[in-house]
Amino acid sequence: MKKKRIISFFQGLLFSSLGLLASFLTYSIFSFFFIEVETLQQDEKSRISSLVFAIVLLVITVIICILLSWKKRKYAAFGVIPIPFTILILIVIFILSNLLFPTPFKISEWNKSKDKPFYMAVTLEKENKLIDKSRQEIKRTLGEDYLGENIDATNNSTITYMVQGNWLLFIYFDNNKVVETKLKKLPAIF
């Protein structure tokens, strides 16, 4: 009798693992073709969609556990539980560890390296700290070690800074005043 319980538990574990693997592959393929991580806002939406995906998997797992319990296969139900809960916990830990908390701007920290601090760049973008500043103010505040500067015939321009984690901070000017800032992720190279 004990052997049947152990086998039933491992069957539940195996089937939940295979189901989750299939779900994960489907989600990965879907996100590769349809979820484009280019800007900071898109990156945040991608993280939220991962959390929603994990919660949906957890709900499906609970439903399967209830159905197995009704069929008197409670040990198989116990086998289904560990992996989805572990995945949900790992996703929540990942999301919480990557929350984008406001980071005060410090010139000394900003100028330490060519790759600027990511969380400071996030704060500059989200709180619109650079809007309405002149090009000279930006260069004085953020430094001259920017990646590039583009100026067109209509006096619109862009200054780009390299940011940690393969991000770029674009600062857009119109008539020598900042009108927009945008963090964009560099494309991954396979």
Coordinates of N, CA, C and O in Angstrom, one line a residue:
M1 N 0.8 -1.2 0.0 CA 0.0 0.0 0.0 C 0.9 1.3 0.0 O 0.6 2.2 -0.7
K2 N 1.9 1.3 0.8 CA 2.8 2.4 0.9 C 3.5 2.6 -0.5 O 3.8 3.8 -0.9
K3 N 3.8 1.6 -1.2 CA 4.5 1.7 -2.4 C 3.6 2.4 -3.5 O 4.1 3.2 -4.3
K4 N 2.3 2.1 -3.4 CA 1.4 2.7 -4.3 C 1.3 4.2 -4.1 O 1.1 5.0 -5.0
R5 N 1.3 4.6 -2.8 CA 1.3 6.0 -2.5 C 2.5 6.8 -3.0 O 2.4 7.9 -3.5
I6 N 3.7 6.1 -2.8 CA 4.9 6.8 -3.3 C 4.9 6.9 -4.8 O 5.2 7.9 -5.4
I7 N 4.4 5.8 -5.5 CA 4.3 5.8 -7.0 C 3.3 6.9 -7.4 O 3.6 7.7 -8.4
S8 N 2.2 7.0 -6.7 CA 1.2 8.0 -7.0 C 1.7 9.4 -6.9 O 1.5 10.3 -7.7
F9 N 2.5 9.6 -5.8 CA 3.1 10.9 -5.5 C 4.0 11.3 -6.7 O 4.0 12.4 -7.2
F10 N 4.9 10.4 -7.1 CA 5.9 10.7 -8.2 C 5.2 10.8 -9.5 O 5.7 11.5 -10.4
Q11 N 4.1 10.1 -9.7 CA 3.3 10.3 -11.0 C 2.8 11.7 -11.0 O 2.9 12.4 -12.1
G12 N 2.2 12.2 -9.9 CA 1.8 13.6 -9.9 C 2.9 14.6 -10.1 O 2.7 15.6 -10.8
L13 N 4.0 14.3 -9.5 CA 5.2 15.2 -9.7 C 5.7 15.2 -11.1 O 5.9 16.2 -11.7
L14 N 5.7 14.0 -11.7 CA 6.2 13.9 -13.1 C 5.2 14.6 -14.1 O 5.6 15.4 -14.9
F15 N 3.9 14.4 -13.9 CA 2.9 15.0 -14.8 C 2.9 16.5 -14.6 O 2.7 17.2 -15.6
S16 N 3.0 17.0 -13.4 CA 3.0 18.4 -13.2 C 4.3 19.0 -13.8 O 4.2 20.1 -14.4
S17 N 5.4 18.3 -13.7 CA 6.6 18.8 -14.3 C 6.5 18.9 -15.8 O 6.9 19.9 -16.4
L18 N 6.0 17.8 -16.4 CA 5.8 17.9 -17.8 C 4.8 18.9 -18.3 O 5.0 19.6 -19.3
G19 N 3.7 19.1 -17.5 CA 2.7 20.1 -17.9 C 3.3 21.5 -17.7 O 3.1 22.4 -18.6
L20 N 4.1 21.7 -16.7 CA 4.7 23.0 -16.5 C 5.8 23.3 -17.6 O 5.9 24.4 -18.0
L21 N 6.5 22.3 -17.9 CA 7.5 22.4 -19.0 C 6.8 22.8 -20.3 O 7.3 23.8 -21.0
A22 N 5.7 22.2 -20.6 CA 5.0 22.5 -21.9 C 4.4 23.9 -21.8 O 4.5 24.7 -22.7
S23 N 3.9 24.3 -20.6 CA 3.4 25.6 -20.4 C 4.5 26.7 -20.5 O 4.3 27.7 -21.2
F24 N 5.6 26.4 -19.9 CA 6.7 27.3 -20.0 C 7.2 27.5 -21.4 O 7.5 28.6 -21.8
L25 N 7.3 26.4 -22.1 CA 7.8 26.5 -23.5 C 6.8 27.3 -24.4 O 7.2 28.1 -25.2
T26 N 5.5 27.1 -24.2 CA 4.5 27.8 -24.9 C 4.6 29.3 -24.5 O 4.6 30.2 -25.4
Y27 N 4.7 29.6 -23.3 CA 4.8 31.0 -22.8 C 6.1 31.7 -23.4 O 6.1 32.8 -23.8
S28 N 7.2 30.9 -23.4 CA 8.5 31.4 -23.9 C 8.4 31.8 -25.4 O 8.9 32.8 -25.8
I29 N 7.8 30.8 -26.1 CA 7.6 31.1 -27.6 C 6.7 32.3 -27.8 O 7.0 33.1 -28.6
F30 N 5.6 32.3 -27.1 CA 4.7 33.5 -27.2 C 5.4 34.8 -26.9 O 5.3 35.7 -27.6
S31 N 6.1 34.8 -25.8 CA 6.8 36.1 -25.4 C 7.9 36.4 -26.3 O 8.2 37.6 -26.5
F32 N 8.6 35.4 -26.9 CA 9.6 35.7 -27.8 C 9.1 36.4 -29.1 O 9.7 37.4 -29.6
F33 N 7.9 36.0 -29.6 CA 7.4 36.6 -30.8 C 6.5 37.8 -30.6 O 6.3 38.6 -31.5
F34 N 5.9 37.9 -29.4 CA 4.9 38.9 -29.2 C 5.1 39.9 -28.2 O 4.6 41.0 -28.2
I35 N 6.0 39.6 -27.2 CA 6.3 40.6 -26.1 C 7.7 41.1 -26.4 O 8.7 40.5 -26.3
E36 N 7.7 42.4 -26.8 CA 9.0 43.0 -27.2 C 9.5 43.9 -26.0 O 8.8 44.8 -25.6
V37 N 10.6 43.6 -25.5 CA 11.1 44.3 -24.4 C 12.1 45.4 -24.9 O 13.2 45.0 -25.2
E38 N 11.6 46.6 -25.1 CA 12.4 47.6 -25.7 C 12.6 48.8 -24.7 O 13.7 49.2 -24.4
T39 N 11.5 49.2 -24.1 CA 11.5 50.3 -23.2 C 11.3 49.8 -21.8 O 10.9 48.7 -21.5
L40 N 11.5 50.7 -20.8 CA 11.4 50.4 -19.4 C 9.9 50.0 -19.1 O 9.7 49.0 -18.4
Q41 N 9.0 50.7 -19.7 CA 7.5 50.3 -19.5 C 7.2 48.9 -20.0 O 6.5 48.2 -19.4
Q42 N 7.8 48.6 -21.2 CA 7.6 47.2 -21.7 C 8.2 46.2 -20.8 O 7.7 45.1 -20.7
D43 N 9.4 46.5 -20.3 CA 10.0 45.5 -19.4 C 9.2 45.3 -18.1 O 9.1 44.2 -17.7
E44 N 8.6 46.4 -17.6 CA 7.8 46.2 -16.4 C 6.5 45.4 -16.7 O 6.1 44.5 -16.0
K45 N 5.9 45.6 -17.9 CA 4.8 44.8 -18.3 C 5.1 43.3 -18.5 O 4.3 42.5 -18.2
S46 N 6.3 43.1 -19.0 CA 6.8 41.7 -19.2 C 6.9 41.0 -17.8 O 6.5 39.8 -17.7
R47 N 7.4 41.7 -16.8 CA 7.5 41.1 -15.5 C 6.1 40.8 -14.9 O 5.9 39.8 -14.3
I48 N 5.2 41.7 -15.1 CA 3.8 41.5 -14.6 C 3.2 40.3 -15.3 O 2.5 39.5 -14.7
S49 N 3.4 40.2 -16.6 CA 2.8 39.1 -17.4 C 3.4 37.8 -16.9 O 2.7 36.7 -16.8
S50 N 4.7 37.8 -16.5 CA 5.3 36.5 -15.9 C 4.6 36.2 -14.6 O 4.3 35.0 -14.3
L51 N 4.3 37.2 -13.8 CA 3.6 36.9 -12.5 C 2.2 36.4 -12.7 O 1.8 35.4 -12.1
V52 N 1.5 37.0 -13.7 CA 0.1 36.5 -14.0 C 0.2 35.1 -14.5 O -0.7 34.3 -14.1
F53 N 1.2 34.8 -15.3 CA 1.3 33.4 -15.9 C 1.5 32.4 -14.7 O 0.9 31.4 -14.7
A54 N 2.4 32.8 -13.7 CA 2.6 31.9 -12.6 C 1.4 31.7 -11.8 O 1.1 30.6 -11.3
I55 N 0.6 32.8 -11.6 CA -0.7 32.7 -10.8 C -1.7 31.8 -11.5 O -2.4 31.0 -10.9
V56 N -1.8 32.0 -12.8 CA -2.7 31.1 -13.6 C -2.3 29.6 -13.5 O -3.1 28.8 -13.3
L57 N -1.0 29.4 -13.6 CA -0.5 28.0 -13.4 C -0.9 27.5 -12.0 O -1.2 26.3 -11.8
L58 N -0.7 28.3 -11.0 CA -1.1 27.9 -9.6 C -2.5 27.6 -9.5 O -2.9 26.6 -8.8
V59 N -3.4 28.4 -10.1 CA -4.8 28.2 -10.0 C -5.2 26.8 -10.7 O -5.9 26.0 -10.2
I60 N -4.6 26.6 -11.9 CA -4.8 25.3 -12.6 C -4.3 24.2 -11.7 O -5.0 23.1 -11.6
T61 N -3.2 24.3 -11.0 CA -2.7 23.3 -10.1 C -3.6 23.0 -9.0 O -3.9 21.8 -8.7
V62 N -4.2 24.0 -8.4 CA -5.2 23.9 -7.3 C -6.4 23.1 -7.8 O -6.9 22.2 -7.2
I63 N -6.8 23.5 -9.0 CA -8.0 22.8 -9.6 C -7.7 21.3 -9.8 O -8.5 20.4 -9.5
I64 N -6.5 21.0 -10.4 CA -6.1 19.6 -10.6 C -6.0 18.9 -9.3 O -6.4 17.7 -9.2
C65 N -5.5 19.5 -8.2 CA -5.4 18.9 -6.9 C -6.7 18.5 -6.4 O -6.9 17.5 -5.8
I66 N -7.7 19.4 -6.5 CA -9.1 19.2 -6.1 C -9.7 18.0 -6.8 O -10.3 17.1 -6.2
L67 N -9.5 18.0 -8.1 CA -10.0 16.9 -8.9 C -9.4 15.6 -8.6 O -10.1 14.6 -8.5
L68 N -8.1 15.6 -8.3 CA -7.4 14.3 -7.9 C -7.9 13.9 -6.5 O -8.1 12.7 -6.3
S69 N -8.1 14.8 -5.7 CA -8.6 14.5 -4.3 C -10.0 13.8 -4.4 O -10.3 12.9 -3.7
W70 N -10.9 14.4 -5.3 CA -12.2 13.8 -5.4 C -12.2 12.4 -6.0 O -13.1 11.6 -5.7
K71 N -11.1 12.1 -6.8 CA -11.0 10.8 -7.4 C -10.2 9.9 -6.4 O -9.7 8.8 -6.8
K72 N -10.0 10.3 -5.2 CA -9.3 9.5 -4.2 C -7.9 9.2 -4.5 O -7.3 8.1 -4.3
R73 N -7.3 10.2 -5.2 CA -5.8 10.1 -5.5 C -5.1 11.3 -4.8 O -4.4 12.0 -5.5
K74 N -5.2 11.3 -3.5 CA -4.7 12.5 -2.8 C -3.1 12.5 -2.8 O -2.5 13.5 -2.8
Y75 N -2.5 11.3 -3.0 CA -1.0 11.3 -3.0 C -0.5 11.9 -4.4 O 0.5 12.5 -4.4
A76 N -1.3 11.6 -5.4 CA -1.0 12.2 -6.7 C -1.2 13.7 -6.6 O -0.4 14.5 -7.2
A77 N -2.2 14.1 -5.9 CA -2.4 15.6 -5.7 C -1.3 16.2 -5.0 O -0.9 17.3 -5.3
F78 N -0.8 15.5 -3.9 CA 0.4 16.1 -3.2 C 1.6 16.2 -4.1 O 2.4 17.1 -4.0
G79 N 1.7 15.3 -5.1 CA 2.9 15.3 -6.0 C 2.8 16.5 -7.0 O 3.8 16.9 -7.5
V80 N 1.5 16.9 -7.3 CA 1.4 18.0 -8.2 C 1.8 19.3 -7.6 O 2.2 20.3 -8.3
I81 N 1.7 19.5 -6.3 CA 1.8 20.7 -5.6 C 3.2 21.4 -5.6 O 3.4 22.6 -5.9
P82 N 4.3 20.6 -5.3 CA 5.6 21.3 -5.0 C 6.2 22.2 -6.2 O 6.6 23.3 -5.9
I83 N 6.1 21.7 -7.4 CA 6.8 22.4 -8.4 C 6.1 23.7 -8.8 O 6.8 24.8 -8.9
P84 N 4.8 23.8 -9.0 CA 4.1 25.1 -9.2 C 4.3 26.1 -8.1 O 4.6 27.3 -8.4
F85 N 4.3 25.6 -6.9 CA 4.5 26.6 -5.7 C 5.9 27.1 -5.7 O 6.2 28.3 -5.5
T86 N 6.9 26.2 -6.0 CA 8.3 26.6 -6.1 C 8.5 27.7 -7.2 O 9.1 28.7 -7.0
I87 N 7.9 27.4 -8.4 CA 8.0 28.4 -9.5 C 7.4 29.7 -9.1 O 8.0 30.8 -9.4
L88 N 6.2 29.7 -8.5 CA 5.6 30.9 -8.1 C 6.4 31.7 -7.1 O 6.7 32.9 -7.3
I89 N 7.0 31.0 -6.2 CA 7.9 31.7 -5.2 C 9.1 32.2 -5.8 O 9.5 33.4 -5.5
L90 N 9.7 31.5 -6.8 CA 10.9 32.0 -7.5 C 10.6 33.3 -8.3 O 11.3 34.2 -8.3
I91 N 9.4 33.2 -9.0 CA 9.0 34.4 -9.8 C 8.8 35.6 -8.9 O 9.2 36.7 -9.2
V92 N 8.1 35.4 -7.8 CA 7.8 36.5 -6.9 C 9.1 37.1 -6.3 O 9.3 38.3 -6.2
I93 N 10.0 36.2 -5.9 CA 11.4 36.6 -5.5 C 12.1 37.4 -6.5 O 12.7 38.5 -6.3
F94 N 12.0 37.0 -7.8 CA 12.7 37.7 -8.9 C 12.1 39.0 -9.1 O 12.8 40.0 -9.2
I95 N 10.8 39.1 -9.1 CA 10.1 40.4 -9.3 C 10.4 41.4 -8.1 O 10.7 42.5 -8.3
L96 N 10.3 40.8 -6.9 CA 10.6 41.7 -5.8 C 12.0 42.2 -5.7 O 12.3 43.3 -5.3
S97 N 13.0 41.3 -6.1 CA 14.4 41.7 -6.1 C 14.7 42.7 -7.2 O 15.7 43.4 -7.2
N98 N 13.8 42.8 -8.2 CA 14.0 43.8 -9.3 C 13.1 44.9 -9.4 O 12.9 45.5 -10.4
L99 N 12.4 45.2 -8.2 CA 11.5 46.3 -8.2 C 12.3 47.6 -8.4 O 13.5 47.7 -8.0
L100 N 11.7 48.5 -9.0 CA 12.4 49.7 -9.4 C 12.1 50.8 -8.4 O 11.3 51.7 -8.6
F101 N 12.9 50.8 -7.3 CA 12.7 51.8 -6.3 C 13.4 53.1 -6.7 O 14.5 53.1 -7.3
P102 N 12.8 54.2 -6.3 CA 13.4 55.5 -6.6 C 14.8 55.6 -5.9 O 15.0 55.2 -4.8
T103 N 15.8 56.0 -6.7 CA 17.2 56.2 -6.2 C 17.6 57.6 -6.4 O 17.5 58.2 -7.5
P104 N 18.0 58.3 -5.3 CA 18.4 59.7 -5.4 C 19.6 59.9 -6.4 O 20.4 59.0 -6.4
F105 N 19.6 60.9 -7.1 CA 20.6 61.2 -8.1 C 21.8 61.8 -7.3 O 21.7 62.8 -6.6
K106 N 23.0 61.1 -7.5 CA 24.2 61.6 -6.9 C 25.3 61.7 -8.0 O 25.6 60.7 -8.7
I107 N 25.8 62.9 -8.2 CA 26.7 63.1 -9.3 C 27.9 62.2 -9.2 O 28.4 61.7 -10.1
S108 N 28.4 62.1 -7.9 CA 29.6 61.3 -7.7 C 29.4 59.8 -8.2 O 30.2 59.2 -8.8
E109 N 28.2 59.3 -7.8 CA 27.9 57.9 -8.2 C 27.7 57.8 -9.8 O 28.1 56.9 -10.4
W110 N 27.0 58.8 -10.3 CA 26.7 58.8 -11.7 C 28.0 58.8 -12.6 O 28.1 58.1 -13.6
N111 N 29.0 59.6 -12.1 CA 30.2 59.7 -12.9 C 31.3 58.7 -12.6 O 32.4 58.8 -13.1
K112 N 31.0 57.7 -11.8 CA 32.0 56.7 -11.5 C 32.5 55.9 -12.7 O 33.6 55.4 -12.8
S113 N 31.6 55.6 -13.6 CA 31.9 54.8 -14.8 C 31.2 55.2 -16.0 O 30.3 56.0 -16.0
K114 N 31.6 54.7 -17.1 CA 30.9 55.0 -18.4 C 29.5 54.5 -18.4 O 28.6 55.1 -19.0
D115 N 29.3 53.3 -17.8 CA 27.9 52.7 -17.7 C 27.3 53.4 -16.5 O 27.7 53.1 -15.3
K116 N 26.3 54.1 -16.7 CA 25.6 54.9 -15.6 C 24.7 54.0 -14.7 O 24.2 52.9 -15.2
P117 N 24.5 54.3 -13.5 CA 23.7 53.5 -12.6 C 22.3 53.3 -13.1 O 21.6 54.3 -13.3
F118 N 21.8 52.1 -13.2 CA 20.5 51.8 -13.8 C 19.4 52.4 -12.9 O 18.5 53.1 -13.5
Y119 N 19.4 52.3 -11.6 CA 18.3 52.7 -10.8 C 18.2 54.3 -10.8 O 17.1 54.9 -10.7
M120 N 19.3 54.9 -10.9 CA 19.3 56.4 -11.0 C 18.7 56.8 -12.3 O 17.9 57.8 -12.4
A121 N 19.0 56.1 -13.4 CA 18.5 56.4 -14.7 C 17.0 56.2 -14.7 O 16.2 57.0 -15.3
V122 N 16.5 55.1 -14.0 CA 15.1 54.9 -13.9 C 14.4 56.0 -13.2 O 13.3 56.5 -13.6
T123 N 15.0 56.5 -12.1 CA 14.4 57.6 -11.4 C 14.4 58.9 -12.2 O 13.4 59.6 -12.2
L124 N 15.4 59.1 -13.0 CA 15.5 60.3 -13.8 C 14.3 60.3 -14.9 O 13.7 61.3 -15.1
E125 N 14.1 59.1 -15.4 CA 13.0 58.9 -16.4 C 11.6 59.0 -15.8 O 10.8 59.8 -16.2
K126 N 11.4 58.2 -14.8 CA 10.1 58.1 -14.2 C 9.6 59.4 -13.5 O 8.4 59.7 -13.5
E127 N 10.5 60.1 -12.9 CA 10.1 61.3 -12.2 C 10.3 62.6 -13.1 O 10.2 63.7 -12.6
N128 N 10.6 62.4 -14.3 CA 10.8 63.5 -15.3 C 11.7 64.6 -14.7 O 11.4 65.8 -14.9
K129 N 12.8 64.2 -14.1 CA 13.7 65.1 -13.5 C 14.5 66.0 -14.5 O 15.0 67.1 -14.1
L130 N 14.5 65.6 -15.7 CA 15.3 66.3 -16.7 C 14.5 67.2 -17.6 O 15.1 68.0 -18.4
I131 N 13.2 67.1 -17.6 CA 12.3 67.8 -18.5 C 12.5 69.3 -18.3 O 12.7 69.8 -17.1
D132 N 12.6 70.0 -19.4 CA 12.7 71.5 -19.4 C 14.1 72.0 -19.1 O 14.3 73.2 -19.0
K133 N 15.1 71.1 -19.0 CA 16.5 71.5 -18.8 C 17.1 71.8 -20.1 O 16.8 71.1 -21.1
S134 N 18.1 72.6 -20.2 CA 18.8 72.9 -21.4 C 19.9 71.8 -21.6 O 20.3 71.1 -20.7
R135 N 20.4 71.8 -22.9 CA 21.5 70.9 -23.2 C 22.7 71.1 -22.3 O 23.3 70.2 -21.8
Q136 N 23.0 72.4 -22.0 CA 24.2 72.7 -21.2 C 23.9 72.2 -19.8 O 24.9 71.7 -19.1
E137 N 22.7 72.4 -19.3 CA 22.4 71.9 -17.9 C 22.6 70.4 -17.8 O 23.1 69.9 -16.8
I138 N 22.1 69.7 -18.9 CA 22.2 68.2 -18.9 C 23.7 67.8 -18.9 O 24.1 66.9 -18.1
K139 N 24.5 68.5 -19.7 CA 25.9 68.1 -19.8 C 26.6 68.4 -18.5 O 27.5 67.7 -18.1
R140 N 26.2 69.5 -17.9 CA 26.8 69.9 -16.6 C 26.4 68.9 -15.5 O 27.2 68.5 -14.7
T141 N 25.1 68.5 -15.5 CA 24.6 67.6 -14.5 C 25.0 66.2 -14.7 O 25.5 65.5 -13.7
L142 N 24.9 65.7 -15.9 CA 25.1 64.2 -16.2 C 26.5 64.0 -16.7 O 26.9 62.8 -16.8
G143 N 27.2 65.0 -17.1 CA 28.6 64.8 -17.5 C 28.7 64.7 -19.0 O 27.8 64.6 -19.8
E144 N 30.0 64.8 -19.4 CA 30.3 64.9 -20.9 C 30.6 63.5 -21.5 O 30.8 63.4 -22.6
D145 N 30.5 62.5 -20.6 CA 30.9 61.1 -21.1 C 29.7 60.4 -21.6 O 29.5 59.2 -21.4
Y146 N 28.9 61.0 -22.5 CA 27.7 60.4 -23.1 C 28.2 59.6 -24.3 O 29.3 59.8 -24.8
L147 N 27.3 58.7 -24.7 CA 27.6 57.8 -25.8 C 27.6 58.5 -27.2 O 28.4 58.3 -28.0
G148 N 26.6 59.4 -27.3 CA 26.5 60.1 -28.6 C 25.5 61.3 -28.5 O 24.7 61.4 -27.5
E149 N 25.7 62.2 -29.5 CA 24.8 63.3 -29.5 C 24.4 63.5 -31.0 O 25.3 63.6 -31.9
N150 N 23.1 63.7 -31.2 CA 22.6 63.9 -32.6 C 21.8 65.2 -32.6 O 21.0 65.4 -31.8
I151 N 22.1 66.0 -33.6 CA 21.4 67.3 -33.8 C 21.0 67.4 -35.2 O 21.8 67.1 -36.2
D152 N 19.7 67.6 -35.4 CA 19.2 67.8 -36.8 C 19.0 69.2 -37.2 O 19.2 70.1 -36.4
A153 N 18.5 69.5 -38.4 CA 18.4 70.8 -38.9 C 17.4 71.7 -38.2 O 17.4 72.9 -38.3
T154 N 16.4 71.0 -37.6 CA 15.3 71.8 -36.9 C 15.7 72.1 -35.4 O 14.8 72.5 -34.7
N155 N 16.9 71.9 -35.1 CA 17.4 72.2 -33.7 C 16.8 71.2 -32.7 O 16.8 71.5 -31.5
N156 N 16.4 70.0 -33.2 CA 16.0 68.9 -32.3 C 17.2 68.1 -32.1 O 18.0 67.9 -33.1
S157 N 17.4 67.5 -30.9 CA 18.6 66.7 -30.7 C 18.4 65.6 -29.7 O 17.4 65.6 -29.0
T158 N 19.3 64.7 -29.6 CA 19.3 63.6 -28.7 C 20.7 63.4 -28.1 O 21.6 63.4 -28.8
I159 N 20.7 63.2 -26.8 CA 22.0 62.8 -26.1 C 21.7 61.4 -25.5 O 20.6 61.2 -24.9
T160 N 22.6 60.5 -25.7 CA 22.5 59.1 -25.3 C 23.6 58.8 -24.3 O 24.7 59.0 -24.5
Y161 N 23.1 58.2 -23.1 CA 24.1 57.7 -22.1 C 23.9 56.2 -22.0 O 22.8 55.7 -22.1
M162 N 25.1 55.5 -21.9 CA 25.1 54.1 -21.6 C 24.7 53.8 -20.2 O 25.3 54.5 -19.3
V163 N 23.8 52.9 -19.9 CA 23.4 52.6 -18.6 C 23.6 51.1 -18.3 O 23.6 50.2 -19.2
Q164 N 23.9 50.8 -17.0 CA 24.2 49.4 -16.6 C 23.1 48.5 -17.0 O 21.9 48.8 -17.1
G165 N 23.5 47.2 -17.4 CA 22.5 46.2 -17.7 C 22.1 46.3 -19.2 O 20.9 45.9 -19.5
N166 N 22.9 46.8 -20.1 CA 22.6 47.0 -21.5 C 21.4 47.9 -21.8 O 20.5 47.5 -22.6
W167 N 21.3 49.0 -21.1 CA 20.2 49.9 -21.3 C 20.9 51.2 -21.8 O 22.0 51.5 -21.6
L168 N 20.1 52.0 -22.6 CA 20.5 53.3 -23.0 C 19.5 54.3 -22.5 O 18.3 54.1 -22.6
L169 N 20.0 55.5 -22.0 CA 19.1 56.6 -21.6 C 19.2 57.6 -22.8 O 20.2 58.2 -23.0
F170 N 18.0 57.8 -23.4 CA 17.9 58.8 -24.5 C 17.3 60.0 -23.9 O 16.2 60.0 -23.2
I171 N 17.9 61.2 -24.1 CA 17.4 62.5 -23.7 C 17.1 63.3 -25.0 O 18.0 63.6 -25.7
Y172 N 15.8 63.5 -25.2 CA 15.3 64.2 -26.4 C 15.1 65.7 -26.1 O 14.5 66.1 -25.2
F173 N 15.7 66.5 -27.0 CA 15.6 68.0 -26.9 C 14.8 68.5 -28.1 O 14.8 68.0 -29.2
D174 N 14.0 69.6 -27.8 CA 13.4 70.4 -28.8 C 13.7 71.9 -28.5 O 13.4 72.3 -27.4
N175 N 14.3 72.5 -29.4 CA 14.8 73.9 -29.2 C 15.6 74.1 -27.9 O 15.3 74.9 -27.0
N176 N 16.5 73.2 -27.7 CA 17.5 73.2 -26.6 C 16.9 72.9 -25.2 O 17.4 73.2 -24.2
K177 N 15.7 72.4 -25.2 CA 15.0 72.0 -23.9 C 14.6 70.5 -24.0 O 14.2 70.1 -25.0
V178 N 14.8 69.8 -22.8 CA 14.5 68.4 -22.8 C 13.0 68.3 -22.8 O 12.2 68.9 -22.0
V179 N 12.5 67.5 -23.7 CA 11.0 67.3 -23.9 C 10.7 65.8 -23.5 O 9.5 65.6 -23.1
E180 N 11.7 64.9 -23.5 CA 11.4 63.5 -23.1 C 12.6 62.8 -22.8 O 13.7 63.1 -23.4
T181 N 12.5 61.8 -21.9 CA 13.6 60.9 -21.6 C 13.1 59.5 -21.8 O 11.9 59.3 -21.4
K182 N 13.9 58.6 -22.2 CA 13.4 57.2 -22.5 C 14.6 56.3 -22.2 O 15.6 56.4 -22.8
L183 N 14.3 55.2 -21.4 CA 15.3 54.1 -21.3 C 14.9 53.0 -22.2 O 13.8 52.6 -22.3
K184 N 15.9 52.6 -23.0 CA 15.6 51.5 -24.0 C 16.7 50.4 -23.8 O 17.9 50.7 -23.6
K185 N 16.2 49.2 -23.8 CA 17.1 48.1 -23.7 C 17.8 47.7 -25.0 O 17.1 47.7 -26.1
L186 N 19.1 47.5 -25.0 CA 19.8 47.0 -26.2 C 19.3 45.6 -26.5 O 19.1 44.8 -25.6
P187 N 19.2 45.3 -27.8 CA 18.8 44.0 -28.2 C 19.8 42.9 -27.8 O 21.0 43.2 -27.8
A188 N 19.3 41.8 -27.4 CA 20.2 40.7 -27.0 C 20.8 40.1 -28.2 O 20.2 40.0 -29.3
I189 N 22.0 39.7 -28.1 CA 22.8 39.1 -29.2 C 22.9 37.6 -28.9 O 23.4 37.3 -27.8
F190 N 22.5 36.8 -29.8 CA 22.5 35.3 -29.5 C 23.8 34.7 -29.8 O 24.5 35.0 -30.7

